[in-house]
XYZ file of C-alpha atoms in Angstrom:
569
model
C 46.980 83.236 145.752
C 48.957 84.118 142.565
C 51.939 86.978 142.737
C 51.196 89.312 140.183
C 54.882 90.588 138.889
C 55.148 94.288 138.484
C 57.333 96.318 136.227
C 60.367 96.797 138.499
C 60.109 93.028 139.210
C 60.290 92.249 135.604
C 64.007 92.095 133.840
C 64.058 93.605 129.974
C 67.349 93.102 129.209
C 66.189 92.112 125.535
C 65.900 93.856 122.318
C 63.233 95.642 120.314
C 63.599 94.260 116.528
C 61.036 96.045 114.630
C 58.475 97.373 117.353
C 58.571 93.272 119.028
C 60.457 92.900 122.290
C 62.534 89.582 121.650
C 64.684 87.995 125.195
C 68.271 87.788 124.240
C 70.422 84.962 124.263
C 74.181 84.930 124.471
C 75.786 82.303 122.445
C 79.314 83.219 122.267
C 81.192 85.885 124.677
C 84.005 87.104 125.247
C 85.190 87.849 121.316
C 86.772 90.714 119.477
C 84.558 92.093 117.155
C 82.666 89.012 115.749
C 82.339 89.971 111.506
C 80.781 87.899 108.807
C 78.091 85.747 110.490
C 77.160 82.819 108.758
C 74.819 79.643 109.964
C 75.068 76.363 107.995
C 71.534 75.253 109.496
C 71.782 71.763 108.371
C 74.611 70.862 110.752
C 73.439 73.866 113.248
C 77.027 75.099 113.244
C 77.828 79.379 113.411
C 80.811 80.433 111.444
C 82.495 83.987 111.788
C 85.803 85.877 112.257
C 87.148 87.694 114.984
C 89.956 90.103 116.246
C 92.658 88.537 117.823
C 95.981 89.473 119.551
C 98.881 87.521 120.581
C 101.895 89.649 121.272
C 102.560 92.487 119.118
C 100.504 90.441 116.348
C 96.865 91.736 115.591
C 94.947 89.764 113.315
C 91.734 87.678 112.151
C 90.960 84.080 113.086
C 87.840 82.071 111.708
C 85.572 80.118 114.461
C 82.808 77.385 114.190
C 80.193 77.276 117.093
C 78.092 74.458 117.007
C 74.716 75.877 118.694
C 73.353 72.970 120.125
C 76.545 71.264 122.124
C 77.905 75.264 122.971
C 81.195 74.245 121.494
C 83.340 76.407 119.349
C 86.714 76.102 117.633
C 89.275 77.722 115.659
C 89.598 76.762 111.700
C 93.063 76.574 111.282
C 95.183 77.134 108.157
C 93.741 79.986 107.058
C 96.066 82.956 107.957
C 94.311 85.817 108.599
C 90.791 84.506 108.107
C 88.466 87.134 107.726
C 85.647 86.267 104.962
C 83.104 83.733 105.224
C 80.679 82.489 102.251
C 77.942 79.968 102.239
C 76.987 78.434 98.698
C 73.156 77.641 98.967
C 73.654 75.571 95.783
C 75.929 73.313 96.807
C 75.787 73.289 100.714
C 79.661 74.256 100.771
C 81.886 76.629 102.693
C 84.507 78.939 102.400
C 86.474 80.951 103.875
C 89.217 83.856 102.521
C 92.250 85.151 104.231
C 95.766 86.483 103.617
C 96.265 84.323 100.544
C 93.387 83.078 98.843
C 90.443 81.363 99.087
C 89.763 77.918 101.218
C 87.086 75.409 101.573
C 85.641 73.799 104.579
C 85.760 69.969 104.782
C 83.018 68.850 107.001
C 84.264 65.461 107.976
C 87.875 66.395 108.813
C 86.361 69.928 110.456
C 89.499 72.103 108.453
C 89.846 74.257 105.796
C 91.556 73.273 102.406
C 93.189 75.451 99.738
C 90.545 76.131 97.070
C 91.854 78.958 94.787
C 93.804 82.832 94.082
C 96.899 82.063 95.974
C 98.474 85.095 97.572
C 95.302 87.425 97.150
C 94.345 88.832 100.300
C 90.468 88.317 100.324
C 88.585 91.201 102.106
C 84.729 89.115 101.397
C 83.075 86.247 99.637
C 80.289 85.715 98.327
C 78.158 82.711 96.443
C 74.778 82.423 94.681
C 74.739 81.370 90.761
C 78.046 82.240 90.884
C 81.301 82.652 92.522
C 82.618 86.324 93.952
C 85.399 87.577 96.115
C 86.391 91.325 97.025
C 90.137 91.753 96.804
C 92.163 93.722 99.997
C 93.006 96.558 100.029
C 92.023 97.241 96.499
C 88.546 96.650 97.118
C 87.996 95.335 93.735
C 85.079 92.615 92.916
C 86.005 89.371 91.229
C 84.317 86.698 89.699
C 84.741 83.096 87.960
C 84.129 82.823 84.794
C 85.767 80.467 82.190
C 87.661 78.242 85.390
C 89.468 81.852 86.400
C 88.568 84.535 88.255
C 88.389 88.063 86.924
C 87.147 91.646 87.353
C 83.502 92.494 87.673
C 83.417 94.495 83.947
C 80.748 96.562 86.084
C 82.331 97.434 89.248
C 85.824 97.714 87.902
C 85.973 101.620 88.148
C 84.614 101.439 91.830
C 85.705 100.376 95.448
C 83.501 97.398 96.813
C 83.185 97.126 100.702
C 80.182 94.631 100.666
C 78.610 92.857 97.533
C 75.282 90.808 98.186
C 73.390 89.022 94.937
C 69.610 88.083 95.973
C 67.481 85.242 95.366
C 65.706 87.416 92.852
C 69.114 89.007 91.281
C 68.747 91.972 92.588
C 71.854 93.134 93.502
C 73.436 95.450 96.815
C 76.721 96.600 97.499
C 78.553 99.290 99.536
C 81.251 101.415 99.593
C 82.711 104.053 101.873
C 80.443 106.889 99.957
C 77.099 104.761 100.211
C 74.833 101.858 100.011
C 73.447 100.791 96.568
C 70.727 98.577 94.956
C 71.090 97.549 91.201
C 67.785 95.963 90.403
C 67.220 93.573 87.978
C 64.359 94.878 85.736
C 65.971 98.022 85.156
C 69.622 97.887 85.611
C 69.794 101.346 86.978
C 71.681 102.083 90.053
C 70.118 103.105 92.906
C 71.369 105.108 96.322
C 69.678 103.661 99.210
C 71.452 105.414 102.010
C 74.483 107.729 101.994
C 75.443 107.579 105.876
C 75.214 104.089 107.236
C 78.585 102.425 107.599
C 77.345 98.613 106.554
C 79.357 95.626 107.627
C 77.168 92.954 106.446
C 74.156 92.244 103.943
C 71.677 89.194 104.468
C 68.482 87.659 103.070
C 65.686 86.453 105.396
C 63.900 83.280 103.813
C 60.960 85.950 103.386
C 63.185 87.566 100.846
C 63.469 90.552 103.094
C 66.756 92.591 102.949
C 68.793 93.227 106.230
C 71.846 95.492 106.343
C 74.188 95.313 109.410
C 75.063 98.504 110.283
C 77.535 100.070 113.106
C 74.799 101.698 114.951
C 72.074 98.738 114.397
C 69.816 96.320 112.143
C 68.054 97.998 108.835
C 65.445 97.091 106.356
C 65.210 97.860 102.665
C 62.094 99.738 102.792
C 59.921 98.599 99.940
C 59.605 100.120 97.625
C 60.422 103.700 98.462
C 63.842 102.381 97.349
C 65.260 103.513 101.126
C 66.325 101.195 104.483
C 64.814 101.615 107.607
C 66.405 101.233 111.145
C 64.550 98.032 112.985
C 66.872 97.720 115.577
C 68.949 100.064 117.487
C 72.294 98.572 118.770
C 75.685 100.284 119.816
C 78.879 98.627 117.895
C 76.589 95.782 115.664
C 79.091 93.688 114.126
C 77.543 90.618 111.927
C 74.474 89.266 111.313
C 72.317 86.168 109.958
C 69.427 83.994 110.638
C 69.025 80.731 112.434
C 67.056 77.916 110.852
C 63.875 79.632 112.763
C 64.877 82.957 110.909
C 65.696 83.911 114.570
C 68.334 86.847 114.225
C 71.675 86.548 115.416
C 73.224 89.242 115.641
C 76.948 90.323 116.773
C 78.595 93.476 119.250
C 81.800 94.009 119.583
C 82.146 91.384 122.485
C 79.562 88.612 121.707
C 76.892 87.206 119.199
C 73.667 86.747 119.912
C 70.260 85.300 119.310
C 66.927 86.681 119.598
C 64.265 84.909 121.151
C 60.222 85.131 121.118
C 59.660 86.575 124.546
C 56.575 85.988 127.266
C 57.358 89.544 128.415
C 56.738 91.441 125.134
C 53.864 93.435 125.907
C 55.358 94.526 129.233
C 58.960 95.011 127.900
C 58.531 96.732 124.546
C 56.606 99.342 126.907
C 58.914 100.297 129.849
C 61.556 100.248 127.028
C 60.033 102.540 124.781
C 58.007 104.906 127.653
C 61.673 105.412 128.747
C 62.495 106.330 124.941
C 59.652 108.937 125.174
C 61.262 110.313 128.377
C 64.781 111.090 127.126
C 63.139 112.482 124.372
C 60.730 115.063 125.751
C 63.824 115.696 127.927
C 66.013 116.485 124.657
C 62.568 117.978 122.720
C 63.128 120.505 125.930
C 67.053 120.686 125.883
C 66.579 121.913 122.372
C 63.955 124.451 123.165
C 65.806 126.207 125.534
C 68.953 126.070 123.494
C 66.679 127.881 120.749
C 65.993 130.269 122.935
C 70.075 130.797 123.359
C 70.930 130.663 119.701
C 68.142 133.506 119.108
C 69.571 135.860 122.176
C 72.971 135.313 120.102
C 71.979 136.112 116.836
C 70.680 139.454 118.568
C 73.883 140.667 119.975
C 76.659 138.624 117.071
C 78.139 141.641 114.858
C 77.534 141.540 111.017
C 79.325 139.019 108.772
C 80.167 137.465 111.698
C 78.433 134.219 110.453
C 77.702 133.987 106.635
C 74.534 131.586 105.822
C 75.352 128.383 104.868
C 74.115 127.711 101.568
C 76.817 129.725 100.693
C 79.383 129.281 102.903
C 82.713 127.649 102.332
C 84.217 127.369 105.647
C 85.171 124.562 107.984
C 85.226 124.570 111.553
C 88.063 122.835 113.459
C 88.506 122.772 116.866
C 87.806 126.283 117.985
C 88.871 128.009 114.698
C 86.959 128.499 111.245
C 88.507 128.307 108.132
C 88.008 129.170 104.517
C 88.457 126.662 101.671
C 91.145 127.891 98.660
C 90.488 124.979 96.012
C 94.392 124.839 94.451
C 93.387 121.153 92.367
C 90.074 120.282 90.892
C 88.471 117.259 89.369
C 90.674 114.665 90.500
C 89.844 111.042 91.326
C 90.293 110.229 95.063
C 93.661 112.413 96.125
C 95.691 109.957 98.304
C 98.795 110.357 100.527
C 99.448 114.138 100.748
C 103.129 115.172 101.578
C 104.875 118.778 101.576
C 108.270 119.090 101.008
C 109.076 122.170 103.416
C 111.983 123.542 101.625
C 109.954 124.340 98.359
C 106.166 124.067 99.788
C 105.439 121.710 97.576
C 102.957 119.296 97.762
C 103.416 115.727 96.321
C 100.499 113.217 96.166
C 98.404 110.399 94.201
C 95.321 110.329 92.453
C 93.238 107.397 90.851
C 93.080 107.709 86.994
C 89.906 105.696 84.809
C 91.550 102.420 84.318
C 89.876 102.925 80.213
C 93.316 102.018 78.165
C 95.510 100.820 80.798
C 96.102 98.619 84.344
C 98.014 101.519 85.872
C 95.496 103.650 88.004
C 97.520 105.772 90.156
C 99.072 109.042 89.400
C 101.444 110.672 91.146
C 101.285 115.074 91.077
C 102.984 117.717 92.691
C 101.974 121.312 93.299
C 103.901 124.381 94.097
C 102.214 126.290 96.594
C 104.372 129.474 95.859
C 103.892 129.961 92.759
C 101.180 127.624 91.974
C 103.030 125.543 89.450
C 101.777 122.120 89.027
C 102.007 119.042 87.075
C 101.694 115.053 86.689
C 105.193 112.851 87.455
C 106.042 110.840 84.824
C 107.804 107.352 84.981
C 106.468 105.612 87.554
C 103.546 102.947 87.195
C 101.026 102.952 89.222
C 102.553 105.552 91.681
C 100.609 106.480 94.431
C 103.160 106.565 97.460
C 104.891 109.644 98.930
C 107.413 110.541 101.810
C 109.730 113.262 102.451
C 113.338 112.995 104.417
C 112.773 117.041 105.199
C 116.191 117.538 106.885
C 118.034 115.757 103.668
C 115.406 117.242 101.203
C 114.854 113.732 99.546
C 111.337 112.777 98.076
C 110.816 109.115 97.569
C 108.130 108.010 95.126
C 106.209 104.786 95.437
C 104.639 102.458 92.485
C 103.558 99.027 91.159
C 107.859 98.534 90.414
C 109.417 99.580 93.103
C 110.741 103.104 94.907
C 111.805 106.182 93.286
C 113.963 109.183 94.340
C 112.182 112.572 93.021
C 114.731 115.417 91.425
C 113.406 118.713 91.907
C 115.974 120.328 89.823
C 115.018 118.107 86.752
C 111.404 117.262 88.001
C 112.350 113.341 87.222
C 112.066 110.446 88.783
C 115.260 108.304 88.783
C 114.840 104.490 90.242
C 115.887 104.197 93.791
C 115.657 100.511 94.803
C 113.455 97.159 95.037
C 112.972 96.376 91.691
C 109.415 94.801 90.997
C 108.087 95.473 94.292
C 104.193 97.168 94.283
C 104.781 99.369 97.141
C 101.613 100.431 98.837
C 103.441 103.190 101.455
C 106.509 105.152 102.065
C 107.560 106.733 105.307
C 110.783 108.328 106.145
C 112.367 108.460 109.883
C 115.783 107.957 110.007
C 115.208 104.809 107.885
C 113.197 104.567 105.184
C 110.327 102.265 105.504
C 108.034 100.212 102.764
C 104.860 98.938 102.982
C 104.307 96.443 100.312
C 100.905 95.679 98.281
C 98.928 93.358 98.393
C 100.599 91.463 101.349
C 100.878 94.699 103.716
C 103.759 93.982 104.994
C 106.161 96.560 106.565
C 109.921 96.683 106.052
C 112.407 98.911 107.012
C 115.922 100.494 105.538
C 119.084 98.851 106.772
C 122.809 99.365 105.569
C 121.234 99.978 101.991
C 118.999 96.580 101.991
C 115.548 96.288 102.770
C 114.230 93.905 105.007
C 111.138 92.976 107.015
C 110.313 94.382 110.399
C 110.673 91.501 112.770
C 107.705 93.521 114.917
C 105.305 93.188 112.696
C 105.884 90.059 110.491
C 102.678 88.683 111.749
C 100.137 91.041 110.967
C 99.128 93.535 107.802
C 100.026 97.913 107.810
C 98.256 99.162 105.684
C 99.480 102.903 107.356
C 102.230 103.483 109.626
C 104.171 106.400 111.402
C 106.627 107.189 114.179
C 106.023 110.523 115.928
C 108.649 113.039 117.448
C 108.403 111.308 120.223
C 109.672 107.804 118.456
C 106.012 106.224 119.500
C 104.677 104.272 116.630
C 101.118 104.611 115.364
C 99.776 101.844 112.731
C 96.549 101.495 111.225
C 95.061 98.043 109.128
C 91.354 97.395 108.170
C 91.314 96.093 111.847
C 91.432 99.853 113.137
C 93.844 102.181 114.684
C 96.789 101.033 117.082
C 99.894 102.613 119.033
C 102.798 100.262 119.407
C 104.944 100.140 123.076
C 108.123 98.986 121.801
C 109.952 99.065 125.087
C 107.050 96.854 126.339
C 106.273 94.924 123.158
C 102.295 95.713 123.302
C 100.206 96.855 120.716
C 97.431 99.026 122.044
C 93.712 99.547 120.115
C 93.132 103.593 119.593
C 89.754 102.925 117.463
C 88.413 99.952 115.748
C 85.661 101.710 114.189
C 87.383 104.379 111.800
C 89.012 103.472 108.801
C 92.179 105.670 108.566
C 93.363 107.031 105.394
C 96.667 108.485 106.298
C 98.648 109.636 109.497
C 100.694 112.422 110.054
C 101.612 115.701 112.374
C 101.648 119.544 112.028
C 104.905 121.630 112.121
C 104.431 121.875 115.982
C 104.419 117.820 116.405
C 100.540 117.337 117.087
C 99.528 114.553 115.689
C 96.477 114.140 112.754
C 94.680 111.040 111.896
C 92.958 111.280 109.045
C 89.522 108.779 108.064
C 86.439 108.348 106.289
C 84.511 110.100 108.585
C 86.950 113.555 109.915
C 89.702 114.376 111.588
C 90.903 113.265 114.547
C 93.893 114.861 116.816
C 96.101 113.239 119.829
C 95.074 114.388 123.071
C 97.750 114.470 125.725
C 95.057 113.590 128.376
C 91.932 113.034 126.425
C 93.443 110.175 123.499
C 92.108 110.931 119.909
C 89.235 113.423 119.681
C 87.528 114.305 116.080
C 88.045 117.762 115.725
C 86.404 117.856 112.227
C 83.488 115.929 110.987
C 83.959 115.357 107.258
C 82.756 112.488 105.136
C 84.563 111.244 102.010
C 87.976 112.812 103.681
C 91.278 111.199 102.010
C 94.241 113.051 102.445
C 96.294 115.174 105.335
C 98.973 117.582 105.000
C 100.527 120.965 106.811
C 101.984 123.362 104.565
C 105.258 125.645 105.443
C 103.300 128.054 107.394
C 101.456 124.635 109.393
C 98.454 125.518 106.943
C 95.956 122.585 106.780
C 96.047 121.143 103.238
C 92.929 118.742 102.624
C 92.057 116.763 99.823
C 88.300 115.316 99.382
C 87.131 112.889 96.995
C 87.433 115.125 93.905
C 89.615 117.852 95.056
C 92.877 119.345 96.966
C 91.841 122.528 99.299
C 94.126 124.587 101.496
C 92.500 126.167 104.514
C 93.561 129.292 105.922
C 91.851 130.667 108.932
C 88.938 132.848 108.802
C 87.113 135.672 111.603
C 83.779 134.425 110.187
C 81.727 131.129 110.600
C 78.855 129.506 109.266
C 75.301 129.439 110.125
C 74.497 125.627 110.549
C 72.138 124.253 112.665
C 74.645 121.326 113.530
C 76.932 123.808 115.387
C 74.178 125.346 117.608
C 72.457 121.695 118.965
């Protein structure tokens, strides 16, 4: 007599891909955050990069898996390897890291200069013809004429992820949103404005796939809109085997996705379990309607203003109201106040329409609400203060400058024909140096390198009262030990856009997506959720100064809140 299996005998540890239950199977484990999956199915063999960390050093490396001996290996030679390309046309490889470009030599199984030495190469990408996405400029190049040069298109725009279809349709993403530019029309078209891609394939059905941090998503045709087909915490990488199986990547492994036996059973004790959590919320909502109505019968009057016209924030505990001091700017970076005059210093991107220099650097006066643009330096767009010594050092494209406030010029401090990325003061003055990243430090008047961090890119560093030190690449967020010599990972899935504490010490971390604080016990907790965020600063009176992606806002705190449905459930 046959045993019938039942339900609880049955294992789904699988994955639903668009309403199918597929098994799962691990191919590679143990890896830190697998990006940029790509299969050469001819030879069988699965390229990506990876996290790694030796020491103090955090960095990428580039691995090849072949898939059908379960053997992988490290390419070496290409320092920080982080992009991977596949040209269809010609059945080559390459790969782009810390400086330049590199192609894959299948009979010697290494990697071989190919081309932009010293560009730090953020993606790749080949069909027809040749692209790369510079670091951290996030510009789009392509070769034309035996050079590369600037996409004439995309050179007013950041470029996270650029994808070219077998029809010419073309996708690419940016921290703002995801975009199609189809090839009939030429018109440019926003797909989705919230999902965080980190990698864009083709199926051989000429379906579109977008990796996403929170799962798998199709273009939905042709409502010009993506659809989630997959729901998976941390996805990484993607790309299709020579089955157009998916493998797909979390932030420990990468794995493949099978045709299962169990389908029918799986895909329903997976989703009848969906439908329980949520009738559960569907009645965790209900009752918290219930609250929110009892509370808008006792609140007092103009104690919560509707919010189509409010113009409050909410952080932490407190609400505050938004005072607009600078309008219409491109992209505020790096916010600073000098104390002593509560001024605020910062950059802003310019149109790049008559010249190559597209930072400017401003300052405001919050007393008296003088402002204006600093002349003299090209392509400034880095700012620190030495508070105790009043000094205000000015970063460009030529080196550092010391700010007057008395004249309002910039006189030329040191390091001639350096492009300096970052400043920050703390008893030294430290550098950060574009496009390289690489930190170096004050010393006896002479600048050197920190011996720390030689081995890996800062793209934004700081040293609290408390002399720990915080950096942050495109890697994620990390607090150094220097009296144990370990480097410690805060958050790999923000990408910070400036560091730096309050008058009372806390510490702020500001990103694309909020702002997060330092816990004492509880580590960094977002404390304001806020896309298209870019700039951090505390006034005289510890006043939170914020800048967004067109404008510089002070808050101040306010007795009244917003209605919003997001801060009820």
């Amino acid at each position: 007599m046959k045993h019938v299996a039942k339900k609880d005998d049955i294992s789904c540890n699988g994955l639903i891909f668009d309403h199918v239950y597929f098994d799962r199977e691990v191919l590679v484990e143990n890896l830190g955050r697998p990006y940029n999956l790509v299969l050469h199915k001819f030879s069988g063999t699965l390229f990506f990069s990876h996290t790694i960390q030796k020491g103090t050093e955090v960095d990428f490396e580039i691995m090849s898996c072949n898939l059908n001996k379960k053997t992988c290996k490290e390419i070496e030679g290409v320092a920080g390897g982080y992009a991977v390309a596949y040209d269809p046309g010609n059945d080559d490889i390459y790969f782009g890291g810390h400086d330049g470009i590199y192609k894959y030599n299948f009979l010697t199984k290494s990697a071989e200069f190919f081309a932009e030495d010293g560009k730090s190469i953020w993606e790749l990408f080949v069909r027809k013809n040749f692209y790369y996405i510079e670091y951290p400029a996030q510009k789009l190049y392509v070769y034309v004429d035996d050079r590369f040069v600037q996409v004439e298109e995309a050179i007013k725009i950041e470029v996270d992820h650029f994808f070219v279809t077998k029809q010419s349709d073309v996708y690419f993403s940016n921290r703002t949103a995801l975009y199609k530019v189809e090839k009939s029309s030429k018109s440019t078209i926003v797909l989705d404005d919230d999902i965080a891609v980190r990698q864009i394939v083709q199926d051989s059905y000429g379906d579109i796939y977008f990796c996403g941090s929170t799962g798998i998503y199709v273009e939905d045709k042709p409502y010009h809109r993506i659809k989630k087909v997959a729901q998976i915490d941390n996805a990484f990488g993607m790309t299709f085997d020579e089955h157009d199986n998916v493998i797909y990547s979390d932030k420990n492994a990468i794995y493949r996705l099978l045709p299962s036996k169990k389908n029918l059973i799986c895909y329903e004790m997976i989703t009848s379990q969906s439908e329980k959590e949520e009738k559960g919320f569907k009645e965790y909502l209900i009752n918290m309607f219930t609250i929110v109505f009892i509370i808008f019968l006792i609140v007092k009057p103009g104690m919560f203003i509707p919010n189509g016209t409010c113009d409050r924030l909410h952080i932490e505990n407190n609400w505050y109201q938004k005072e607009v001091i600078w309008k219409n700017l491109g992209r505020p970076y790096n916010l600073n106040i000098h104390r002593g005059s509560n001024t605020l210093f910062f950059s802003y991107t310019v149109p790049e329409l008559y010249t190559d220099v597209d930072f400017q650097l401003a300052y405001y006066n919050l007393f008296n609400k003088e402002y204006q643009t600093i002349v003299g330096i090209r392509g400034g767009c880095a700012v620190c203060i030495d508070q105790a010594n009043d000094d205000i050092y000015l970063g460009g494209s030529d080196g550092i400058y010391k700010y007057n406030v008395m004249t309002k010029i910039a006189d030329f401090y040191k390091e001639k024909g350096v492009n300096i990325w970052a400043l920050f003061y703390k008893k030294n003055l430290f550098y950060i140096s574009y496009p390289d990243q690489k930190l170096h430090i004050e010393v006896d008047g002479k600048f050197a390198p920190v011996k720390e961090f030689e081995g890996m890119e800062v793209d934004h560093f700081h040293i609290n009262t408390d002399n720990v030190i915080y950096f942050a690449n495109k890697t994620g967020l990390y607090k150094y030990n220097s009296l144990v010599n370990v480097v410690e990972i805060l958050n790999d899935l923000i990408t910070v856009r400036q560091i730096v504490e309050d008058n009372n010490g806390d510490l702020y971390v500001c990103t694309n997506i909020g702002l997060f604080v330092e816990k004492k016990t509880k580590g960094f907790v977002q404390v304001l959720k806020m896309k298209n965020l870019y700039g951090l600063a505390f006034d005289k009176d510890n006043n939170f100064v914020l800048s967004d992606e067109k404008s510089v806002m002070k808050l101040t705190e306010s007795k009244s809140g917003c209605m919003s449905n997001d801060d009820h459930w």
